[in-house]
Structures are given as C-alpha cells and as structure tokens.
C-alpha cells in the first residue's frame, strides 16, 4: 500500500486535539489561507473546540468578520482567533511572522496550509504570468511556511502539519497544467516531509479535495459531489487526528483518483477531465 492508497480511519469529527504527541490540552493552530472556503471553515471548527488559532490571508476585512463570527463559540470553548493580513508570496516575511505568532499562541500543535489560487486558463492559453502566480502561492508559499513549521516541530518533537493539495495533482490535466503541477509538487513535498518528520513523531497529512463549494469553484459548471466547506473541514480534521497520510475529501474521491491514475496516457489526453 502506498501513501496515496486507501486512506484509513474514521471521517467522523472528533473533539480530540489534532496533534501527535502534543502536551495534554494543547490546542494551538495556524491556518494560512483562512479568509474564505475551507480555511475559514477550519478556523471556525477549531475555535469551537477551544483552539487558539492564528488565521492568515490577504483580505483583512474577511478575517475580521471571521473572528467576529467565532466570538460566541470562543466564549463557550475558551478558544481565541488571532487574525493577521499576510500575502504568502511575501516569502521573506514568513520567518519573523511565524515566530511572532508562535509566541502569541504560546506554541504550536497544528499547522494547516490552505492558501491556493486557480486562475481560469483558456484551453489554448499559455500565460506565464498566471502560471507563475500559481507557483508563487501554491508551491513557494507552502514551502516558505511549512519549512518554518517543520523546523520548529522537528525540535519540539510533536505536532501535525496539514497541506490542502488537490485530486488535480494526481495527473497532468489539459484544463490547467500549472495548477495540476503545483498540487503534484505539494504532494511530493509533503510526502518527503512526512518521511523525514515521522522519525521525530511529527505527522504530515496531505489532503486531496474533490469539488468543494468555495469561492474557487464559484460559477464553474459540471461539478458533482460538491462538499460544503464545513463538511470538508470536518473530514480534514478527522484525517489529521487519525494520522492519515493522504486523504481524499470526500473519501469517495479516492475511487475516482484511483481510476483516473490508472488511465493510460494515450487515452487520458482525449478526456476533458
Ligand atoms: N474548492 C475546491 O473544489 C478545491 C478542490 C481541491 C483543492 N482545493 C484547494 O483547497 C485550498 C483552499 O481553497 P478553497 O476551495 O477553500 O478556496 P478559497 O475560498 O478561494 O480559499 C483560498 C484561500 O487562499 C487564500 N490565498 C490566496 N492567495 C493568497 C496569498 N497570496 N496569500 C495569502 N493567502 C492567499 C485566500 O485568501 P485571500 O484571497 O484573502 O488572500 C483564501 O483564504 C486551495 O489550495 C485549493 O487549491 C480546492
């Protein structure tokens, strides 16, 4: 069985901290890409469970709204949402910001990289500008943040890293070549980190969503099995808690992923998927 084979464990949400080997009761998380979609839903769920969460993205107004919407849940759970405007393409800003956030949270148990872009690419378009933006956010942004987190978790010898990749990274699809490439790069990077960090008890979980109803998919046609962001977030946290290596969300996308990966290239190039 390989990393991308049948995921294990239950998809049911749990009240346990999503952390391998963390101190008892520790609930400190950073979510990058938290202003909408799955990232925002993850912040809401974590805040409701009593986490201190740092929520980052570019749109500070959306982050402030998110924090306000969590206030009641935080009052009941003891959680806290700290927001910070940040553009992940400012890679040089990451080390200092990371250090500040960890100090503010009092440590770190869970890191989730949810930031991503998927600009519309026309069938015959080759836009280096759009393609490089995808790489800057989805790949370099992920590496800039996750390297910092890996360094800390390697030293403290506990923690969970979650990267939201995509089923799109399983093949080179004709629709958006560099989006697929960016997610394939994430998959390989996260797998390599998992192999390194498992030696010190740190877990790395790769999430491959199918279709989720977020700003990213808004207006797209032909979508099916569309998950709500809240459903996806519950499955993502369950996967992290169950120490899944790779988890498709919904889990039924694993069947699609397995079939799609087995289609020979000479047939795949004729399919509009
Ligand atoms: N929706 C789907 O069907 C689907 C399927 C597979 C995988 N995914 C992946 O899931 C992840 C979350 O996407 P979503 O579906 O929840 O869509 P979304 O609502 O568009 O969320 C994307 C998040 O990324 C943030 N982001 C984008 N560029 C950024 C930058 N330069 N700096 C900091 N943050 C940035 C956005 O915040 P700001 O714009 O405020 O910065 C937003 O919070 C993405 O990686 C996406 O590729 C989505």
mmCIF file of C-alpha atoms and ligand atoms in Angstrom:
data_model
loop_
_atom_site.group_PDB
_atom_site.id
_atom_site.type_symbol
_atom_site.label_atom_id
_atom_site.label_comp_id
_atom_site.label_asym_id
_atom_site.label_seq_id
_atom_site.Cartn_x
_atom_site.Cartn_y
_atom_site.Cartn_z
ATOM 1 C CA UNK A 1 0.000 0.000 0.000
ATOM 2 C CA UNK A 2 1.452 3.388 -0.949
ATOM 3 C CA UNK A 3 0.928 6.820 0.557
ATOM 4 C CA UNK A 4 -1.830 7.592 -1.886
ATOM 5 C CA UNK A 5 -3.660 4.323 -1.387
ATOM 6 C CA UNK A 6 -6.821 3.726 0.617
ATOM 7 C CA UNK A 7 -6.939 6.231 3.440
ATOM 8 C CA UNK A 8 -7.556 4.897 6.919
ATOM 9 C CA UNK A 9 -9.545 5.848 9.968
ATOM 10 C CA UNK A 10 -12.916 7.373 10.630
ATOM 11 C CA UNK A 11 -14.177 10.556 8.953
ATOM 12 C CA UNK A 12 -16.259 11.484 11.973
ATOM 13 C CA UNK A 13 -15.330 14.784 13.618
ATOM 14 C CA UNK A 14 -13.590 14.343 16.940
ATOM 15 C CA UNK A 15 -13.076 16.547 19.942
ATOM 16 C CA UNK A 16 -9.504 15.342 20.372
ATOM 17 C CA UNK A 17 -6.712 17.777 19.558
ATOM 18 C CA UNK A 18 -5.425 17.095 16.003
ATOM 19 C CA UNK A 19 -1.929 16.592 17.273
ATOM 20 C CA UNK A 20 0.549 13.786 17.548
ATOM 21 C CA UNK A 21 2.302 13.738 20.923
ATOM 22 C CA UNK A 22 1.326 17.264 21.990
ATOM 23 C CA UNK A 23 1.232 18.252 25.665
ATOM 24 C CA UNK A 24 -2.133 17.393 27.247
ATOM 25 C CA UNK A 25 -4.760 20.011 26.453
ATOM 26 C CA UNK A 26 -2.558 21.834 23.924
ATOM 27 C CA UNK A 27 -4.680 23.458 21.233
ATOM 28 C CA UNK A 28 -2.686 25.998 19.245
ATOM 29 C CA UNK A 29 -3.051 26.234 15.483
ATOM 30 C CA UNK A 30 -2.106 28.374 12.496
ATOM 31 C CA UNK A 31 -4.273 28.326 9.371
ATOM 32 C CA UNK A 32 -2.801 30.037 6.301
ATOM 33 C CA UNK A 33 -5.442 30.877 3.698
ATOM 34 C CA UNK A 34 -8.211 31.405 6.235
ATOM 35 C CA UNK A 35 -10.308 34.258 4.814
ATOM 36 C CA UNK A 36 -12.756 32.036 2.900
ATOM 37 C CA UNK A 37 -13.650 28.492 1.911
ATOM 38 C CA UNK A 38 -12.095 25.530 3.668
ATOM 39 C CA UNK A 39 -9.560 27.618 5.595
ATOM 40 C CA UNK A 40 -12.303 29.743 7.170
ATOM 41 C CA UNK A 41 -14.388 26.652 7.975
ATOM 42 C CA UNK A 42 -11.357 25.058 9.641
ATOM 43 C CA UNK A 43 -10.818 28.148 11.805
ATOM 44 C CA UNK A 44 -14.489 28.093 12.869
ATOM 45 C CA UNK A 45 -14.299 24.398 13.832
ATOM 46 C CA UNK A 46 -11.033 24.772 15.711
ATOM 47 C CA UNK A 47 -12.239 27.873 17.566
ATOM 48 C CA UNK A 48 -15.361 25.952 18.603
ATOM 49 C CA UNK A 49 -13.127 23.232 20.053
ATOM 50 C CA UNK A 50 -11.192 25.684 22.201
ATOM 51 C CA UNK A 51 -8.165 26.208 19.962
ATOM 52 C CA UNK A 52 -6.147 29.387 19.918
ATOM 53 C CA UNK A 53 -5.987 29.904 16.167
ATOM 54 C CA UNK A 54 -3.989 32.338 14.081
ATOM 55 C CA UNK A 55 -5.902 32.955 10.824
ATOM 56 C CA UNK A 56 -3.928 34.417 7.916
ATOM 57 C CA UNK A 57 -4.735 35.625 4.402
ATOM 58 C CA UNK A 58 -4.603 38.857 2.375
ATOM 59 C CA UNK A 59 -8.197 40.078 2.926
ATOM 60 C CA UNK A 60 -8.121 41.504 6.439
ATOM 61 C CA UNK A 61 -11.811 42.520 6.300
ATOM 62 C CA UNK A 62 -12.790 38.892 5.720
ATOM 63 C CA UNK A 63 -10.518 37.769 8.539
ATOM 64 C CA UNK A 64 -12.040 40.294 10.935
ATOM 65 C CA UNK A 65 -15.536 39.068 10.000
ATOM 66 C CA UNK A 66 -14.378 35.505 10.589
ATOM 67 C CA UNK A 67 -13.011 36.354 14.032
ATOM 68 C CA UNK A 68 -16.249 38.155 14.928
ATOM 69 C CA UNK A 69 -18.300 35.158 13.786
ATOM 70 C CA UNK A 70 -16.240 32.940 16.102
ATOM 71 C CA UNK A 71 -16.593 35.168 19.179
ATOM 72 C CA UNK A 72 -19.557 33.340 20.688
ATOM 73 C CA UNK A 73 -18.037 29.909 20.090
ATOM 74 C CA UNK A 74 -14.746 31.097 21.584
ATOM 75 C CA UNK A 75 -16.513 32.411 24.677
ATOM 76 C CA UNK A 76 -18.042 28.974 25.207
ATOM 77 C CA UNK A 77 -14.966 26.914 24.339
ATOM 78 C CA UNK A 78 -12.151 29.062 25.666
ATOM 79 C CA UNK A 79 -10.774 29.429 22.149
ATOM 80 C CA UNK A 80 -9.324 32.546 20.564
ATOM 81 C CA UNK A 81 -8.909 33.713 16.967
ATOM 82 C CA UNK A 82 -5.980 35.975 16.123
ATOM 83 C CA UNK A 83 -6.037 37.408 12.602
ATOM 84 C CA UNK A 84 -3.136 38.649 10.523
ATOM 85 C CA UNK A 85 -3.134 40.064 6.982
ATOM 86 C CA UNK A 86 -0.414 38.318 5.031
ATOM 87 C CA UNK A 87 0.377 37.596 1.399
ATOM 88 C CA UNK A 88 2.126 34.224 1.128
ATOM 89 C CA UNK A 89 4.063 35.472 -1.884
ATOM 90 C CA UNK A 90 5.968 37.721 0.571
ATOM 91 C CA UNK A 91 8.129 34.744 1.377
ATOM 92 C CA UNK A 92 10.741 36.819 3.192
ATOM 93 C CA UNK A 93 8.167 37.956 5.760
ATOM 94 C CA UNK A 94 7.425 34.419 6.882
ATOM 95 C CA UNK A 95 10.173 33.613 9.434
ATOM 96 C CA UNK A 96 9.580 36.681 11.602
ATOM 97 C CA UNK A 97 5.797 36.482 11.358
ATOM 98 C CA UNK A 98 5.885 32.787 12.213
ATOM 99 C CA UNK A 99 7.996 33.415 15.293
ATOM 100 C CA UNK A 100 5.646 36.208 16.437
ATOM 101 C CA UNK A 101 2.558 34.032 16.018
ATOM 102 C CA UNK A 102 4.041 31.067 17.858
ATOM 103 C CA UNK A 103 4.953 33.333 20.739
ATOM 104 C CA UNK A 104 1.460 34.841 20.782
ATOM 105 C CA UNK A 105 -0.220 31.427 20.703
ATOM 106 C CA UNK A 106 2.155 30.042 23.330
ATOM 107 C CA UNK A 107 3.411 27.285 20.999
ATOM 108 C CA UNK A 108 2.150 25.354 18.011
ATOM 109 C CA UNK A 109 0.452 21.972 17.722
ATOM 110 C CA UNK A 110 -1.293 22.131 14.370
ATOM 111 C CA UNK A 111 -0.427 23.915 11.123
ATOM 112 C CA UNK A 112 -2.718 23.976 8.092
ATOM 113 C CA UNK A 113 -1.721 25.407 4.719
ATOM 114 C CA UNK A 114 -4.992 26.110 2.896
ATOM 115 C CA UNK A 115 -3.961 29.051 0.694
ATOM 116 C CA UNK A 116 -4.311 28.461 -3.011
ATOM 117 C CA UNK A 117 -5.189 30.043 -6.311
ATOM 118 C CA UNK A 118 -6.554 28.582 -9.526
ATOM 119 C CA UNK A 119 -6.927 31.315 -12.148
ATOM 120 C CA UNK A 120 -9.076 30.484 -15.153
ATOM 121 C CA UNK A 121 -6.893 29.294 -18.031
ATOM 122 C CA UNK A 122 -8.395 29.167 -21.529
ATOM 123 C CA UNK A 123 -7.890 25.938 -23.492
ATOM 124 C CA UNK A 124 -5.267 27.467 -25.773
ATOM 125 C CA UNK A 125 -3.802 29.936 -23.312
ATOM 126 C CA UNK A 126 -0.203 29.844 -22.090
ATOM 127 C CA UNK A 127 0.095 32.701 -19.600
ATOM 128 C CA UNK A 128 3.395 32.713 -17.780
ATOM 129 C CA UNK A 129 2.089 35.487 -15.515
ATOM 130 C CA UNK A 130 -0.868 33.409 -14.334
ATOM 131 C CA UNK A 131 1.229 30.256 -14.129
ATOM 132 C CA UNK A 132 3.924 31.901 -12.043
ATOM 133 C CA UNK A 133 1.275 33.301 -9.667
ATOM 134 C CA UNK A 134 0.058 29.752 -9.068
ATOM 135 C CA UNK A 135 3.599 28.599 -8.305
ATOM 136 C CA UNK A 136 4.266 31.570 -6.004
ATOM 137 C CA UNK A 137 1.184 30.889 -3.879
ATOM 138 C CA UNK A 138 0.537 27.157 -4.072
ATOM 139 C CA UNK A 139 4.125 25.921 -4.118
ATOM 140 C CA UNK A 140 6.532 28.565 -2.852
ATOM 141 C CA UNK A 141 4.037 29.885 -0.278
ATOM 142 C CA UNK A 142 3.502 26.362 1.019
ATOM 143 C CA UNK A 143 7.228 25.671 1.216
ATOM 144 C CA UNK A 144 8.060 29.024 2.846
ATOM 145 C CA UNK A 145 5.555 28.374 5.652
ATOM 146 C CA UNK A 146 5.896 24.647 6.055
ATOM 147 C CA UNK A 147 9.696 24.732 6.255
ATOM 148 C CA UNK A 148 9.419 27.074 9.245
ATOM 149 C CA UNK A 149 6.852 24.826 10.876
ATOM 150 C CA UNK A 150 8.893 21.683 10.161
ATOM 151 C CA UNK A 151 11.954 23.215 11.787
ATOM 152 C CA UNK A 152 10.023 24.006 14.971
ATOM 153 C CA UNK A 153 8.153 20.703 15.137
ATOM 154 C CA UNK A 154 11.349 18.745 14.477
ATOM 155 C CA UNK A 155 12.890 20.393 17.518
ATOM 156 C CA UNK A 156 9.855 20.040 19.811
ATOM 157 C CA UNK A 157 9.199 16.501 18.524
ATOM 158 C CA UNK A 158 5.439 16.784 18.209
ATOM 159 C CA UNK A 159 2.839 18.386 16.003
ATOM 160 C CA UNK A 160 0.715 17.917 12.922
ATOM 161 C CA UNK A 161 1.126 19.568 9.534
ATOM 162 C CA UNK A 162 -1.783 19.529 7.088
ATOM 163 C CA UNK A 163 -1.414 20.620 3.471
ATOM 164 C CA UNK A 164 -4.514 21.119 1.343
ATOM 165 C CA UNK A 165 -3.486 19.844 -2.054
ATOM 166 C CA UNK A 166 -5.978 18.533 -4.643
ATOM 167 C CA UNK A 167 -7.060 15.485 -6.576
ATOM 168 C CA UNK A 168 -5.954 17.633 -9.548
ATOM 169 C CA UNK A 169 -2.333 16.889 -8.630
ATOM 170 C CA UNK A 170 -2.756 13.193 -9.485
ATOM 171 C CA UNK A 171 -2.500 13.753 -13.255
ATOM 172 C CA UNK A 172 -1.439 16.391 -15.755
ATOM 173 C CA UNK A 173 -4.842 17.600 -16.880
ATOM 174 C CA UNK A 174 -5.151 19.686 -20.017
ATOM 175 C CA UNK A 175 -7.509 22.236 -18.370
ATOM 176 C CA UNK A 176 -4.982 23.936 -16.079
ATOM 177 C CA UNK A 177 -1.485 22.495 -16.484
ATOM 178 C CA UNK A 178 0.290 24.545 -13.820
ATOM 179 C CA UNK A 179 -2.450 24.213 -11.177
ATOM 180 C CA UNK A 180 -2.063 20.418 -11.507
ATOM 181 C CA UNK A 181 1.716 20.798 -11.417
ATOM 182 C CA UNK A 182 1.532 22.916 -8.263
ATOM 183 C CA UNK A 183 -0.551 20.303 -6.463
ATOM 184 C CA UNK A 184 1.712 17.467 -7.640
ATOM 185 C CA UNK A 185 4.653 19.448 -6.244
ATOM 186 C CA UNK A 186 2.813 19.872 -2.948
ATOM 187 C CA UNK A 187 2.082 16.138 -2.810
ATOM 188 C CA UNK A 188 5.724 15.208 -3.272
ATOM 189 C CA UNK A 189 6.992 17.884 -0.874
ATOM 190 C CA UNK A 190 4.528 16.844 1.837
ATOM 191 C CA UNK A 191 5.334 13.162 1.364
ATOM 192 C CA UNK A 192 9.037 13.890 1.743
ATOM 193 C CA UNK A 193 8.393 15.925 4.911
ATOM 194 C CA UNK A 194 6.224 13.111 6.271
ATOM 195 C CA UNK A 195 9.082 10.665 5.702
ATOM 196 C CA UNK A 196 11.560 12.983 7.435
ATOM 197 C CA UNK A 197 9.404 14.089 10.342
ATOM 198 C CA UNK A 198 7.822 10.732 11.210
ATOM 199 C CA UNK A 199 11.206 9.913 12.771
ATOM 200 C CA UNK A 200 10.556 12.559 15.441
ATOM 201 C CA UNK A 201 6.841 11.883 15.963
ATOM 202 C CA UNK A 202 5.547 14.729 13.801
ATOM 203 C CA UNK A 203 2.740 13.851 11.424
ATOM 204 C CA UNK A 204 2.206 15.304 7.939
ATOM 205 C CA UNK A 205 -1.185 14.854 6.287
ATOM 206 C CA UNK A 206 -1.885 15.521 2.612
ATOM 207 C CA UNK A 207 -5.482 16.431 1.785
ATOM 208 C CA UNK A 208 -6.798 15.928 -1.728
ATOM 209 C CA UNK A 209 -10.238 17.516 -2.029
ATOM 210 C CA UNK A 210 -12.524 16.799 -4.956
ATOM 211 C CA UNK A 211 -15.056 19.576 -5.545
ATOM 212 C CA UNK A 212 -15.861 21.909 -2.645
ATOM 213 C CA UNK A 213 -18.323 24.813 -2.873
ATOM 214 C CA UNK A 214 -15.984 27.749 -2.279
ATOM 215 C CA UNK A 215 -15.020 30.957 -3.994
ATOM 216 C CA UNK A 216 -12.564 28.916 -6.078
ATOM 217 C CA UNK A 217 -15.303 26.831 -7.692
ATOM 218 C CA UNK A 218 -17.937 29.584 -7.817
ATOM 219 C CA UNK A 219 -19.562 29.691 -11.280
ATOM 220 C CA UNK A 220 -17.831 26.526 -12.511
ATOM 221 C CA UNK A 221 -20.071 24.147 -14.428
ATOM 222 C CA UNK A 222 -20.327 20.372 -14.349
ATOM 223 C CA UNK A 223 -19.341 19.931 -10.702
ATOM 224 C CA UNK A 224 -20.654 16.960 -8.751
ATOM 225 C CA UNK A 225 -20.336 15.543 -5.237
ATOM 226 C CA UNK A 226 -19.886 19.162 -4.173
ATOM 227 C CA UNK A 227 -18.937 19.300 -0.492
ATOM 228 C CA UNK A 228 -19.754 22.213 1.766
ATOM 229 C CA UNK A 229 -16.622 23.820 3.252
ATOM 230 C CA UNK A 230 -17.796 22.799 6.741
ATOM 231 C CA UNK A 231 -18.096 19.149 5.670
ATOM 232 C CA UNK A 232 -14.661 19.275 4.096
ATOM 233 C CA UNK A 233 -13.190 20.895 7.217
ATOM 234 C CA UNK A 234 -14.652 18.169 9.467
ATOM 235 C CA UNK A 235 -13.126 15.482 7.240
ATOM 236 C CA UNK A 236 -9.783 17.276 7.105
ATOM 237 C CA UNK A 237 -9.550 17.464 10.901
ATOM 238 C CA UNK A 238 -10.654 13.831 11.225
ATOM 239 C CA UNK A 239 -7.916 12.808 8.769
ATOM 240 C CA UNK A 240 -5.305 14.738 10.730
ATOM 241 C CA UNK A 241 -6.466 13.178 14.003
ATOM 242 C CA UNK A 242 -6.412 9.712 12.533
ATOM 243 C CA UNK A 243 -2.888 10.318 11.237
ATOM 244 C CA UNK A 244 -3.965 9.653 7.664
ATOM 245 C CA UNK A 245 -1.064 10.139 5.288
ATOM 246 C CA UNK A 246 -3.194 11.068 2.299
ATOM 247 C CA UNK A 247 -6.935 11.670 2.454
ATOM 248 C CA UNK A 248 -9.360 12.406 -0.374
ATOM 249 C CA UNK A 249 -12.268 14.646 0.681
ATOM 250 C CA UNK A 250 -14.989 13.361 0.321
ATOM 251 C CA UNK A 251 -13.448 9.950 0.749
ATOM 252 C CA UNK A 252 -15.349 8.641 -2.289
ATOM 253 C CA UNK A 253 -12.962 10.716 -4.443
ATOM 254 C CA UNK A 254 -10.337 8.070 -3.663
ATOM 255 C CA UNK A 255 -12.172 5.756 -6.067
ATOM 256 C CA UNK A 256 -12.153 8.441 -8.760
ATOM 257 C CA UNK A 257 -8.487 9.207 -8.070
ATOM 258 C CA UNK A 258 -7.535 5.548 -8.323
ATOM 259 C CA UNK A 259 -9.372 5.099 -11.631
ATOM 260 C CA UNK A 260 -8.047 8.358 -13.096
ATOM 261 C CA UNK A 261 -4.473 7.445 -12.160
ATOM 262 C CA UNK A 262 -4.811 4.125 -13.963
ATOM 263 C CA UNK A 263 -5.956 5.569 -17.306
ATOM 264 C CA UNK A 264 -3.148 5.222 -19.863
ATOM 265 C CA UNK A 265 -1.741 8.492 -21.156
ATOM 266 C CA UNK A 266 -2.786 7.843 -24.767
ATOM 267 C CA UNK A 267 -6.433 7.707 -23.580
ATOM 268 C CA UNK A 268 -6.196 10.366 -20.884
ATOM 269 C CA UNK A 269 -5.208 13.046 -23.406
ATOM 270 C CA UNK A 270 -8.609 12.656 -25.108
ATOM 271 C CA UNK A 271 -10.568 13.206 -21.893
ATOM 272 C CA UNK A 272 -11.717 16.617 -20.728
ATOM 273 C CA UNK A 273 -11.212 15.900 -17.049
HETATM 274 N N1 LIG B 1 -12.747 24.256 -3.869
HETATM 275 C C1 LIG B 1 -12.355 23.130 -4.425
HETATM 276 O O1 LIG B 1 -13.133 22.437 -5.115
HETATM 277 C C2 LIG B 1 -10.945 22.651 -4.217
HETATM 278 C C3 LIG B 1 -10.626 21.374 -4.687
HETATM 279 C C4 LIG B 1 -9.349 20.885 -4.491
HETATM 280 C C5 LIG B 1 -8.417 21.645 -3.826
HETATM 281 N N2 LIG B 1 -8.734 22.892 -3.386
HETATM 282 C C6 LIG B 1 -7.691 23.649 -2.676
HETATM 283 O O2 LIG B 1 -8.174 23.990 -1.397
HETATM 284 C C7 LIG B 1 -7.474 25.137 -0.921
HETATM 285 C C8 LIG B 1 -8.491 26.111 -0.329
HETATM 286 O O3 LIG B 1 -9.278 26.638 -1.380
HETATM 287 P P1 LIG B 1 -10.837 26.915 -1.238
HETATM 288 O O4 LIG B 1 -11.515 25.979 -2.122
HETATM 289 O O5 LIG B 1 -11.212 26.981 0.185
HETATM 290 O O6 LIG B 1 -10.947 28.327 -1.976
HETATM 291 P P2 LIG B 1 -10.970 29.840 -1.486
HETATM 292 O O7 LIG B 1 -12.214 30.142 -0.750
HETATM 293 O O8 LIG B 1 -10.673 30.627 -2.721
HETATM 294 O O9 LIG B 1 -9.754 29.951 -0.460
HETATM 295 C C9 LIG B 1 -8.450 30.234 -0.862
HETATM 296 C C10 LIG B 1 -7.740 30.881 0.302
HETATM 297 O O10 LIG B 1 -6.384 31.131 -0.111
HETATM 298 C C11 LIG B 1 -6.043 32.448 0.269
HETATM 299 N N3 LIG B 1 -4.999 32.987 -0.594
HETATM 300 C C12 LIG B 1 -4.966 33.036 -1.949
HETATM 301 N N4 LIG B 1 -3.867 33.678 -2.359
HETATM 302 C C13 LIG B 1 -3.194 34.040 -1.227
HETATM 303 C C14 LIG B 1 -1.996 34.768 -0.991
HETATM 304 N N5 LIG B 1 -1.251 35.249 -1.994
HETATM 305 N N6 LIG B 1 -1.622 34.983 0.284
HETATM 306 C C15 LIG B 1 -2.357 34.518 1.321
HETATM 307 N N7 LIG B 1 -3.500 33.824 1.166
HETATM 308 C C16 LIG B 1 -3.908 33.604 -0.105
HETATM 309 C C17 LIG B 1 -7.357 33.229 0.105
HETATM 310 O O11 LIG B 1 -7.320 34.414 0.878
HETATM 311 P P3 LIG B 1 -7.075 35.904 0.325
HETATM 312 O O12 LIG B 1 -7.597 35.958 -1.074
HETATM 313 O O13 LIG B 1 -7.822 36.752 1.307
HETATM 314 O O14 LIG B 1 -5.595 36.106 0.419
HETATM 315 C C18 LIG B 1 -8.349 32.232 0.684
HETATM 316 O O15 LIG B 1 -8.387 32.365 2.083
HETATM 317 C C19 LIG B 1 -6.692 25.678 -2.119
HETATM 318 O O16 LIG B 1 -5.346 25.298 -2.007
HETATM 319 C C20 LIG B 1 -7.316 24.962 -3.302
HETATM 320 O O17 LIG B 1 -6.390 24.801 -4.357
HETATM 321 C C21 LIG B 1 -9.982 23.409 -3.563
#
